[in-house]
PDB file of C-alpha atoms in Angstrom:
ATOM      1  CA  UNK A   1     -60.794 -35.120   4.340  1.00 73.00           C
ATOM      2  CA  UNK A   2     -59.031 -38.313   5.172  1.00 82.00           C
ATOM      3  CA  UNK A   3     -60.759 -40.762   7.368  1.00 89.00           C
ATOM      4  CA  UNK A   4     -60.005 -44.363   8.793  1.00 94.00           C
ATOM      5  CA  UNK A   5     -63.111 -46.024  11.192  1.00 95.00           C
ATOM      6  CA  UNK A   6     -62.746 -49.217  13.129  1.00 96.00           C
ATOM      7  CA  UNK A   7     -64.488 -50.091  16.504  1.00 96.00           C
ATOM      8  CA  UNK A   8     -64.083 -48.522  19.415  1.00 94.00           C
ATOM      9  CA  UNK A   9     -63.653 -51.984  21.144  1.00 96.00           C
ATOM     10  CA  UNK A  10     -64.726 -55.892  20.826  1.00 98.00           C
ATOM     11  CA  UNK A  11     -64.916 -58.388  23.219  1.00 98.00           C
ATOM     12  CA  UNK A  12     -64.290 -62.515  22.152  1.00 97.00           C
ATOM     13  CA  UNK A  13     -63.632 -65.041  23.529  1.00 97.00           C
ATOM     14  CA  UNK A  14     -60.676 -67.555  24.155  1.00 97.00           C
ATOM     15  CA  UNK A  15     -59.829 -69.962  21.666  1.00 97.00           C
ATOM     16  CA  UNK A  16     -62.659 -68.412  19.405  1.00 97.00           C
ATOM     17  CA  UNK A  17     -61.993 -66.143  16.384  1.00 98.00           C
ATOM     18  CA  UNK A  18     -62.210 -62.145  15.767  1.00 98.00           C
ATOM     19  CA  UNK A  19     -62.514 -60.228  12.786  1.00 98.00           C
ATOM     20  CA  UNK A  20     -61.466 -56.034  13.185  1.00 98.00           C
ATOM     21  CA  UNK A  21     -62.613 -53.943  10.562  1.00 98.00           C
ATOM     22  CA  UNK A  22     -61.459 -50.959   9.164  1.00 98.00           C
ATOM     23  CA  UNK A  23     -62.560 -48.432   6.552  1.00 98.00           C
ATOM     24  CA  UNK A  24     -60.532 -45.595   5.168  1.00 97.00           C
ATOM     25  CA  UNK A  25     -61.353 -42.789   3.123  1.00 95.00           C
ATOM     26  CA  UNK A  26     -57.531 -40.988   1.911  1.00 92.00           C
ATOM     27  CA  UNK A  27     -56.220 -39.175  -0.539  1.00 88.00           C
ATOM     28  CA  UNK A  28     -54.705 -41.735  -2.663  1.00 91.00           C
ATOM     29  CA  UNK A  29     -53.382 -45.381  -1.092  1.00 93.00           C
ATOM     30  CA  UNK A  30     -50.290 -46.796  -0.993  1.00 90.00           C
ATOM     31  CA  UNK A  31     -50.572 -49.464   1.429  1.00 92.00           C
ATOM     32  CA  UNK A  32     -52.811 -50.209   4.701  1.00 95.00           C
ATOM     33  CA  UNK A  33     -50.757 -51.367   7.913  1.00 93.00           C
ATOM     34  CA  UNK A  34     -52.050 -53.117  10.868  1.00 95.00           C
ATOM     35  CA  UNK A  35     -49.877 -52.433  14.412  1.00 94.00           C
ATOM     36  CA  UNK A  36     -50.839 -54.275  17.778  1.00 95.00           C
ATOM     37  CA  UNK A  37     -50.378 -52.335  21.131  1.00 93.00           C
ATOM     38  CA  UNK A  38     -50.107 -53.273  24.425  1.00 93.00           C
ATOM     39  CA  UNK A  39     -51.165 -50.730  27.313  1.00 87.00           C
ATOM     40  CA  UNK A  40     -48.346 -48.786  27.927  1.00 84.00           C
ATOM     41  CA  UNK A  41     -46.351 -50.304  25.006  1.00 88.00           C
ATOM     42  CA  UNK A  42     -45.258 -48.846  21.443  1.00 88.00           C
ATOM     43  CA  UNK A  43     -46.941 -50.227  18.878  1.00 90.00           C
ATOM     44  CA  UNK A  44     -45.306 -53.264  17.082  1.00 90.00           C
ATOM     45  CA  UNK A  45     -46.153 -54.475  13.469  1.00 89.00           C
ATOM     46  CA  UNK A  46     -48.474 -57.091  12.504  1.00 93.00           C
ATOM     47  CA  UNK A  47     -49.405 -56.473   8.636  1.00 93.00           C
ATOM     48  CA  UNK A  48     -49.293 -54.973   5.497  1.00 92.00           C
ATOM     49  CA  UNK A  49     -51.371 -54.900   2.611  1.00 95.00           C
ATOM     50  CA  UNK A  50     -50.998 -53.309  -1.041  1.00 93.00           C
ATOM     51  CA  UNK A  51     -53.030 -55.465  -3.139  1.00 95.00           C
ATOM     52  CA  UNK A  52     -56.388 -56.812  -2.897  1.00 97.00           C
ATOM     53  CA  UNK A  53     -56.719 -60.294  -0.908  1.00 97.00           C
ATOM     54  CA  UNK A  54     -55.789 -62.209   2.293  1.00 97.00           C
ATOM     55  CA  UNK A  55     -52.080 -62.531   3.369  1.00 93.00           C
ATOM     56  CA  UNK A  56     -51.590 -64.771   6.010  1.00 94.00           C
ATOM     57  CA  UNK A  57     -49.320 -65.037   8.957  1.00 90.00           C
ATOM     58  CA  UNK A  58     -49.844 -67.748  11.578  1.00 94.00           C
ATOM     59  CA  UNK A  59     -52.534 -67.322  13.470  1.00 96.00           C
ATOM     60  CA  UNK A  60     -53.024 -63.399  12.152  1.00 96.00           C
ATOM     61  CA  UNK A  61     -54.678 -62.831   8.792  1.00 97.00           C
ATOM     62  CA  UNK A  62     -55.053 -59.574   6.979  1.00 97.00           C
ATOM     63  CA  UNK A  63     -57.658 -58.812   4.122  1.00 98.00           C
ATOM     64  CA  UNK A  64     -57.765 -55.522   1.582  1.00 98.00           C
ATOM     65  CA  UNK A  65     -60.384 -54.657  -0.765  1.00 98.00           C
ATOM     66  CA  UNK A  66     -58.935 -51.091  -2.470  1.00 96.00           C
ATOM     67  CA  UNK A  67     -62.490 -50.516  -4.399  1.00 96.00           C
ATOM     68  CA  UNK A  68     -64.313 -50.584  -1.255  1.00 96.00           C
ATOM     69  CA  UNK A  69     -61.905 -48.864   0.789  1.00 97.00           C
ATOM     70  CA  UNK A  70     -61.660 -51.975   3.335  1.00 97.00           C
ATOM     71  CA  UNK A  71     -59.754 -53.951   5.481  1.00 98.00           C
ATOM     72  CA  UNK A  72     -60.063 -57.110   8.587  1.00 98.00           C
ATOM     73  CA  UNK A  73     -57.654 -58.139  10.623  1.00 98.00           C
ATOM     74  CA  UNK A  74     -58.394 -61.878  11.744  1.00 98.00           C
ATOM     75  CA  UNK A  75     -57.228 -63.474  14.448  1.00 98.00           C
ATOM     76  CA  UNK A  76     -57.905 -66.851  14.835  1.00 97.00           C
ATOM     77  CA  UNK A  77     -57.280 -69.292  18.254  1.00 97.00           C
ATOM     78  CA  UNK A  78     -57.078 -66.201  20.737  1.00 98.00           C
ATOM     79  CA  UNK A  79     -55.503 -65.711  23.613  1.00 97.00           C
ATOM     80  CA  UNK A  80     -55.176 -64.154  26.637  1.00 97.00           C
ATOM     81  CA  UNK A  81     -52.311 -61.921  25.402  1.00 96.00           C
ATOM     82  CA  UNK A  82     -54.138 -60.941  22.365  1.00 97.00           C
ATOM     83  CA  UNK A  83     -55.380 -58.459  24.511  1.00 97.00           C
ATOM     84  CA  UNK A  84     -54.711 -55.116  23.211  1.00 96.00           C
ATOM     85  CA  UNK A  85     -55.225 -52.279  20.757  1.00 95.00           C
ATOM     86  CA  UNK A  86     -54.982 -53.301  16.879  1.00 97.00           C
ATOM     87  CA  UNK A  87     -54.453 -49.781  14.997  1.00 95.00           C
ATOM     88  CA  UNK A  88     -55.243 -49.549  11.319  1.00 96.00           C
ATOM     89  CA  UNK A  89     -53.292 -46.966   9.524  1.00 93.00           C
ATOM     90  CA  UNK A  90     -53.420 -46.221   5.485  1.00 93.00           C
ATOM     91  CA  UNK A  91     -50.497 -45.071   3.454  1.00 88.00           C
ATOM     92  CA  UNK A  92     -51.845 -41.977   1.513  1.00 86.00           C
ATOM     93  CA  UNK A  93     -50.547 -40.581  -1.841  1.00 86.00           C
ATOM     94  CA  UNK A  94     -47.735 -38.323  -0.077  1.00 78.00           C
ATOM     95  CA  UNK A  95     -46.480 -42.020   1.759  1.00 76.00           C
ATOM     96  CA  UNK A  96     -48.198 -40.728   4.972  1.00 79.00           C
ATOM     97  CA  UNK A  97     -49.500 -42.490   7.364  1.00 83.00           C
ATOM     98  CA  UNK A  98     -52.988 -41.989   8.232  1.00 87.00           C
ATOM     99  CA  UNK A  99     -54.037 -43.575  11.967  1.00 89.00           C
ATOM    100  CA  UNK A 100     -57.433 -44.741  12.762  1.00 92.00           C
ATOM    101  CA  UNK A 101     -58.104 -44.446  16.440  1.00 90.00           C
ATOM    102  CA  UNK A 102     -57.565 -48.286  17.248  1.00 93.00           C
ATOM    103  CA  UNK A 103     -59.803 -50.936  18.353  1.00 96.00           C
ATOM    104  CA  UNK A 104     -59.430 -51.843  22.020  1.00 95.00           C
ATOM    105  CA  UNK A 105     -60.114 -55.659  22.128  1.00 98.00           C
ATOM    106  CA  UNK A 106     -60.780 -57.563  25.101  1.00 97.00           C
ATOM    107  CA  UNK A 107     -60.616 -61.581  25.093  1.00 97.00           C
ATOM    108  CA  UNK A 108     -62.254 -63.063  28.201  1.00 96.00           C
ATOM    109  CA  UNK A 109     -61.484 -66.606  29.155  1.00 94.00           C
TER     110      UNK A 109
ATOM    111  CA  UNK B   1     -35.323 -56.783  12.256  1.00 68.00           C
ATOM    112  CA  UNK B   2     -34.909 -52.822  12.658  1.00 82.00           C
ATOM    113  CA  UNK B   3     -34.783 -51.636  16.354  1.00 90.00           C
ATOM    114  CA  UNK B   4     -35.270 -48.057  17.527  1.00 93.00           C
ATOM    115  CA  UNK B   5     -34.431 -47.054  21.000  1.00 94.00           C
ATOM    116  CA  UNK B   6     -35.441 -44.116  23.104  1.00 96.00           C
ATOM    117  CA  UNK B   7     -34.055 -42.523  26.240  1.00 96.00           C
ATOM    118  CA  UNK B   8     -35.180 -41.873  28.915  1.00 96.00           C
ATOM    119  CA  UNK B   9     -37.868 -44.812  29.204  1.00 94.00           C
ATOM    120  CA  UNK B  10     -39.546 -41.988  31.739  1.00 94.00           C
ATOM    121  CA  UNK B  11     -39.239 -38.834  33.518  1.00 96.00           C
ATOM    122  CA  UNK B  12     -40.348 -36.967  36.400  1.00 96.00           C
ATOM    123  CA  UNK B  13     -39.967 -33.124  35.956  1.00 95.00           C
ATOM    124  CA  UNK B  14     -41.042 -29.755  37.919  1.00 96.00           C
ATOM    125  CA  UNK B  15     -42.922 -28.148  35.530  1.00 96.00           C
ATOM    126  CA  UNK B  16     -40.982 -24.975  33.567  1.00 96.00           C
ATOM    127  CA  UNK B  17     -38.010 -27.132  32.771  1.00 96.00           C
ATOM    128  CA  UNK B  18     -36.803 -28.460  29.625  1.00 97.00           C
ATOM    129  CA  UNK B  19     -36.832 -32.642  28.970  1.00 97.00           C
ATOM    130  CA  UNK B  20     -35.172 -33.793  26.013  1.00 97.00           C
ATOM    131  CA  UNK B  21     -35.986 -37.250  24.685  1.00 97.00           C
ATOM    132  CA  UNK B  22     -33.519 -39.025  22.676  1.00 96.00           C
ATOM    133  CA  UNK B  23     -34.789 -41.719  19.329  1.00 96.00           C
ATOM    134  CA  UNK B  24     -32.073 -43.896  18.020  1.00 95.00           C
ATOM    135  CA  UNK B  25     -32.510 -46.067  14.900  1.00 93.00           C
ATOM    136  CA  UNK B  26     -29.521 -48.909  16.056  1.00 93.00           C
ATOM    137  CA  UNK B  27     -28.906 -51.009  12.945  1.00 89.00           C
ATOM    138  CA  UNK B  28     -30.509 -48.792   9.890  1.00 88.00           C
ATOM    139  CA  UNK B  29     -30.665 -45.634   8.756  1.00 89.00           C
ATOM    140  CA  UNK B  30     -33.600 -43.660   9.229  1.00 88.00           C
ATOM    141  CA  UNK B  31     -34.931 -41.648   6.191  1.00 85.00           C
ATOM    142  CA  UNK B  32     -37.484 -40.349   8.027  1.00 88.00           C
ATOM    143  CA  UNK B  33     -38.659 -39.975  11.987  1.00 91.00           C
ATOM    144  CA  UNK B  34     -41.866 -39.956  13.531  1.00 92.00           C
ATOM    145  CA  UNK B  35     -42.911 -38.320  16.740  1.00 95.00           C
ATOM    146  CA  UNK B  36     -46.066 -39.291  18.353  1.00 94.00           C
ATOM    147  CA  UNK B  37     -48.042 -38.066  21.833  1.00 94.00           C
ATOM    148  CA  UNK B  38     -50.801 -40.426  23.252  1.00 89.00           C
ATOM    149  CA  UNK B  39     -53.069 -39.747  26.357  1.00 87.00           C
ATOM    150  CA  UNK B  40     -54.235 -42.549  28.100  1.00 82.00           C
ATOM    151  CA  UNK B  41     -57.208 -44.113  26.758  1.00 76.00           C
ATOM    152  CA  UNK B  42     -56.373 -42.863  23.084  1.00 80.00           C
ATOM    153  CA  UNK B  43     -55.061 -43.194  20.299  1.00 80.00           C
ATOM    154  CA  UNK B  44     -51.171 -41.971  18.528  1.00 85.00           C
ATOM    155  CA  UNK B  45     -51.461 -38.650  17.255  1.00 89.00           C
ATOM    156  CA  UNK B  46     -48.871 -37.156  15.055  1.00 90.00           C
ATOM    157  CA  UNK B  47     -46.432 -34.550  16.439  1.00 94.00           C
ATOM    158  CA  UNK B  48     -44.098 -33.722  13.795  1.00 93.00           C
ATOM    159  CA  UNK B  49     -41.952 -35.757  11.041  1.00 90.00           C
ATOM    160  CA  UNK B  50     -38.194 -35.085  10.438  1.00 89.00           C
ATOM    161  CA  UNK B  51     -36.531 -36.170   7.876  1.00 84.00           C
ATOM    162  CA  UNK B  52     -32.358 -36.140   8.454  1.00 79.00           C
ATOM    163  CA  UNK B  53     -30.923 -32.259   7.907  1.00 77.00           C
ATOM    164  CA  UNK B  54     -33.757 -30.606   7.536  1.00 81.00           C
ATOM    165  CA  UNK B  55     -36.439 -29.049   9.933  1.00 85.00           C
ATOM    166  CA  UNK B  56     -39.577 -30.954  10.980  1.00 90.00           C
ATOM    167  CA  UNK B  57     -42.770 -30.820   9.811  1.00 91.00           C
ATOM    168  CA  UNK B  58     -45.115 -30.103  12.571  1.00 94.00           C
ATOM    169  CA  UNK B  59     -48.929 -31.113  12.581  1.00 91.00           C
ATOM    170  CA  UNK B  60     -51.621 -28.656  12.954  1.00 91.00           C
ATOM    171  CA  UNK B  61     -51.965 -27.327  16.552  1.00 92.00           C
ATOM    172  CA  UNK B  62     -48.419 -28.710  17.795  1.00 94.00           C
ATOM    173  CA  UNK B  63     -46.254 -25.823  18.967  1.00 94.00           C
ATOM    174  CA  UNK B  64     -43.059 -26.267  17.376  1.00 92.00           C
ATOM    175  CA  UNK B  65     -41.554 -23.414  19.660  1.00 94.00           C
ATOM    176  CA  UNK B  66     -42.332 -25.761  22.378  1.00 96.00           C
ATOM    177  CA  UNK B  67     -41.452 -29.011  21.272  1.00 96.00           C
ATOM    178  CA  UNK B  68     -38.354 -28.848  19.782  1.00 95.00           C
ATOM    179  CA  UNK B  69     -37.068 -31.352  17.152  1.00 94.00           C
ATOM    180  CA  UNK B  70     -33.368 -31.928  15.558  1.00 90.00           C
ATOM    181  CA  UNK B  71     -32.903 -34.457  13.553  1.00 87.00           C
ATOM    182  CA  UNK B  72     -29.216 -34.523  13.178  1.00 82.00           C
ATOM    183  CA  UNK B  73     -28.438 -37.863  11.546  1.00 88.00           C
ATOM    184  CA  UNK B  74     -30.002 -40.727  10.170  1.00 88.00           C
ATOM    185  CA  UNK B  75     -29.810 -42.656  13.182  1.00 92.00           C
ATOM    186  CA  UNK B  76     -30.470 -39.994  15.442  1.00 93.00           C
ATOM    187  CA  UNK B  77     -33.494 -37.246  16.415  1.00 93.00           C
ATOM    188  CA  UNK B  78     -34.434 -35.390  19.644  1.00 95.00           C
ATOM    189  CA  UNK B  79     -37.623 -34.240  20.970  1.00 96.00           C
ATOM    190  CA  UNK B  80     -36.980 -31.301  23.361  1.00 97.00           C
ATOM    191  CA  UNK B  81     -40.377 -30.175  25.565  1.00 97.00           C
ATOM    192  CA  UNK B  82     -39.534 -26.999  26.465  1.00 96.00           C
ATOM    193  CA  UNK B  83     -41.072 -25.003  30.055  1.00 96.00           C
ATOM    194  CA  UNK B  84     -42.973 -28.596  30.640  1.00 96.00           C
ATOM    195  CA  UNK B  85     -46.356 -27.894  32.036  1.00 96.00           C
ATOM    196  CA  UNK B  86     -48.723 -30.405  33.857  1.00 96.00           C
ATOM    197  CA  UNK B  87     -50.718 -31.134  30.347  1.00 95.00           C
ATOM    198  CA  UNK B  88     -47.856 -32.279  28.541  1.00 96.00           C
ATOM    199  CA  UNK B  89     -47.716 -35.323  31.004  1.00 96.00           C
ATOM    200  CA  UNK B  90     -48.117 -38.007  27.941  1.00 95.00           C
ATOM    201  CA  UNK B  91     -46.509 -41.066  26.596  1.00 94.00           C
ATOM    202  CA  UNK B  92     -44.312 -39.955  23.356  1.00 95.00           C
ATOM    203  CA  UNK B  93     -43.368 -42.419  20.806  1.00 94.00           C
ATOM    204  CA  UNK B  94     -40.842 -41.992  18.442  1.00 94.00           C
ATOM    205  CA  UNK B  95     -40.577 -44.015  14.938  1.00 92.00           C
ATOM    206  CA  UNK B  96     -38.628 -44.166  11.980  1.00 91.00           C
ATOM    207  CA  UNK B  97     -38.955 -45.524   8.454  1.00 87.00           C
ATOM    208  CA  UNK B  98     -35.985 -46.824   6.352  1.00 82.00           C
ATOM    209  CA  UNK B  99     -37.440 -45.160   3.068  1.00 69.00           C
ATOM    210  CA  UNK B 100     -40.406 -43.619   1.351  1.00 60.00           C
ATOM    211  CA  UNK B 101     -42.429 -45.941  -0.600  1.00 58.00           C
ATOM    212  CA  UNK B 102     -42.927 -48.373   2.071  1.00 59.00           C
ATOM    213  CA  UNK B 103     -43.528 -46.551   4.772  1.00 65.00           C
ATOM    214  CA  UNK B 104     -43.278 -49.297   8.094  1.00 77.00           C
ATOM    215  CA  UNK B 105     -42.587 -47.546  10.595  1.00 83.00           C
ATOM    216  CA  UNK B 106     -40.393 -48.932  13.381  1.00 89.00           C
ATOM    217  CA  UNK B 107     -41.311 -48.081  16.902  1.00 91.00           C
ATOM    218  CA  UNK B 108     -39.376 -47.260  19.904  1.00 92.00           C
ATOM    219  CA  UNK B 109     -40.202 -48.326  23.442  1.00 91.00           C
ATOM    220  CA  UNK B 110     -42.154 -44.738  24.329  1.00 93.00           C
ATOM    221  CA  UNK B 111     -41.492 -42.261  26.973  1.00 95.00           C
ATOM    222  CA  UNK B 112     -43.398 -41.639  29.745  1.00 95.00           C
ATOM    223  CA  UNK B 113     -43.029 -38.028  30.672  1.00 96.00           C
ATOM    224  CA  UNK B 114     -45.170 -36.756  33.846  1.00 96.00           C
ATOM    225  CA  UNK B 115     -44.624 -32.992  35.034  1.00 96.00           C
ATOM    226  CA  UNK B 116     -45.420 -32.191  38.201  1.00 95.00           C
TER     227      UNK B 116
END
């Protein structure tokens, strides 16, 4: 079967940096997405990755290792507003998306 | 950047009646369209996926009697929930993807749908 895990939920600080993992288990891979949500929001796009290695976008980083079947999300200098629900979802071989269930992370001042 | 709108934003119904939510892609064409249901507290889960003039492909356990899809154009689809009951009081998300290979998905705002 197909399978992504991440945490349930984290907890960081302000100002201080967080690293989200995910795992995924699919039936082929044709890309791994992260999306950001806001309670009571749609999700809205932060990353993709398709090859192995860290692509960078301001204060958001996202890593992929394909052999291991793994992914981070970093986010560095956090914020209130960071606040939210950071899904992980893997492109399969039939360009489906697969969702993990989301991380619920909570930044405390 | 791609924006996808849906209508209503929310709605109140009596439960036995019909809602029908509207997804529009506004400044691409939409290969394919998502629907998505999420509960409070958890995660998006799959409805169905429509691709433009053809029927829907529904996920396992989603009624597609009762939650009707039409994807008439590429910037257009419609979720219909037909004879609403109480436990189909849920947030639905539509989203829609410019092509197949690379597969972001643009969201639209939601729709909060609460039957009474």
């Amino acid at each position: 079967g197909q399978n992504i895990d991440q945490p349930t939920e984290m907890t960081a600080t302000e100002g201080a940096i967080v690293q989200i993992n995910c795992t995924y288990q699919t039936s082929g891979f044709n890309g791994l997405f992260w999306y950001q949500q806001h309670a009571g929001e749609a999700p809205t796009f932060l990353s993709y990755n398709v090859l192995d290695g860290l692509e960078e976008k301001g204060r958001f980083s996202s890593f992929l290792s394909r052999s291991k079947g793994y992914s981070y999300l970093l986010l560095k200098e956090l914020q209130m507003k960071d606040s939210a629900s950071y899904l992980c979802a893997v492109q399969d071989s039939n360009y489906q998306l697969i969702w993990g269930a989301g991380t619920k992370l909570i930044i405390k001042p | 950047g791609a924006v996808v709108s849906q209508h209503p934003s929310w709605v109140i119904c009596k439960s036995g009646t019909s809602v029908k939510i509207e997804c529009r892609s506004l400044d691409f064409q939409a290969t394919t369209m998502f629907w998505y249901r999420q509960f409070p507290k958890q995660s998006l889960m799959l409805m169905a996926t429509s691709n433009e003039g053809s029927k829907a492909t529904y996920e396992q356990g989603v009624e597609k009697d009762k939650f009707l899809i039409n994807h008439a154009s590429l910037t257009l689809s419609t979720l219909t929930v037909t004879s609403a009951h109480p436990e189909d009081s849920s947030f639905y998300i539509c989203s829609a993807s410019q092509g197949r290979d690379y597969n972001e998905q643009f969201f639209g705002p939601g729709t909060r749908l609460t039957v009474l």
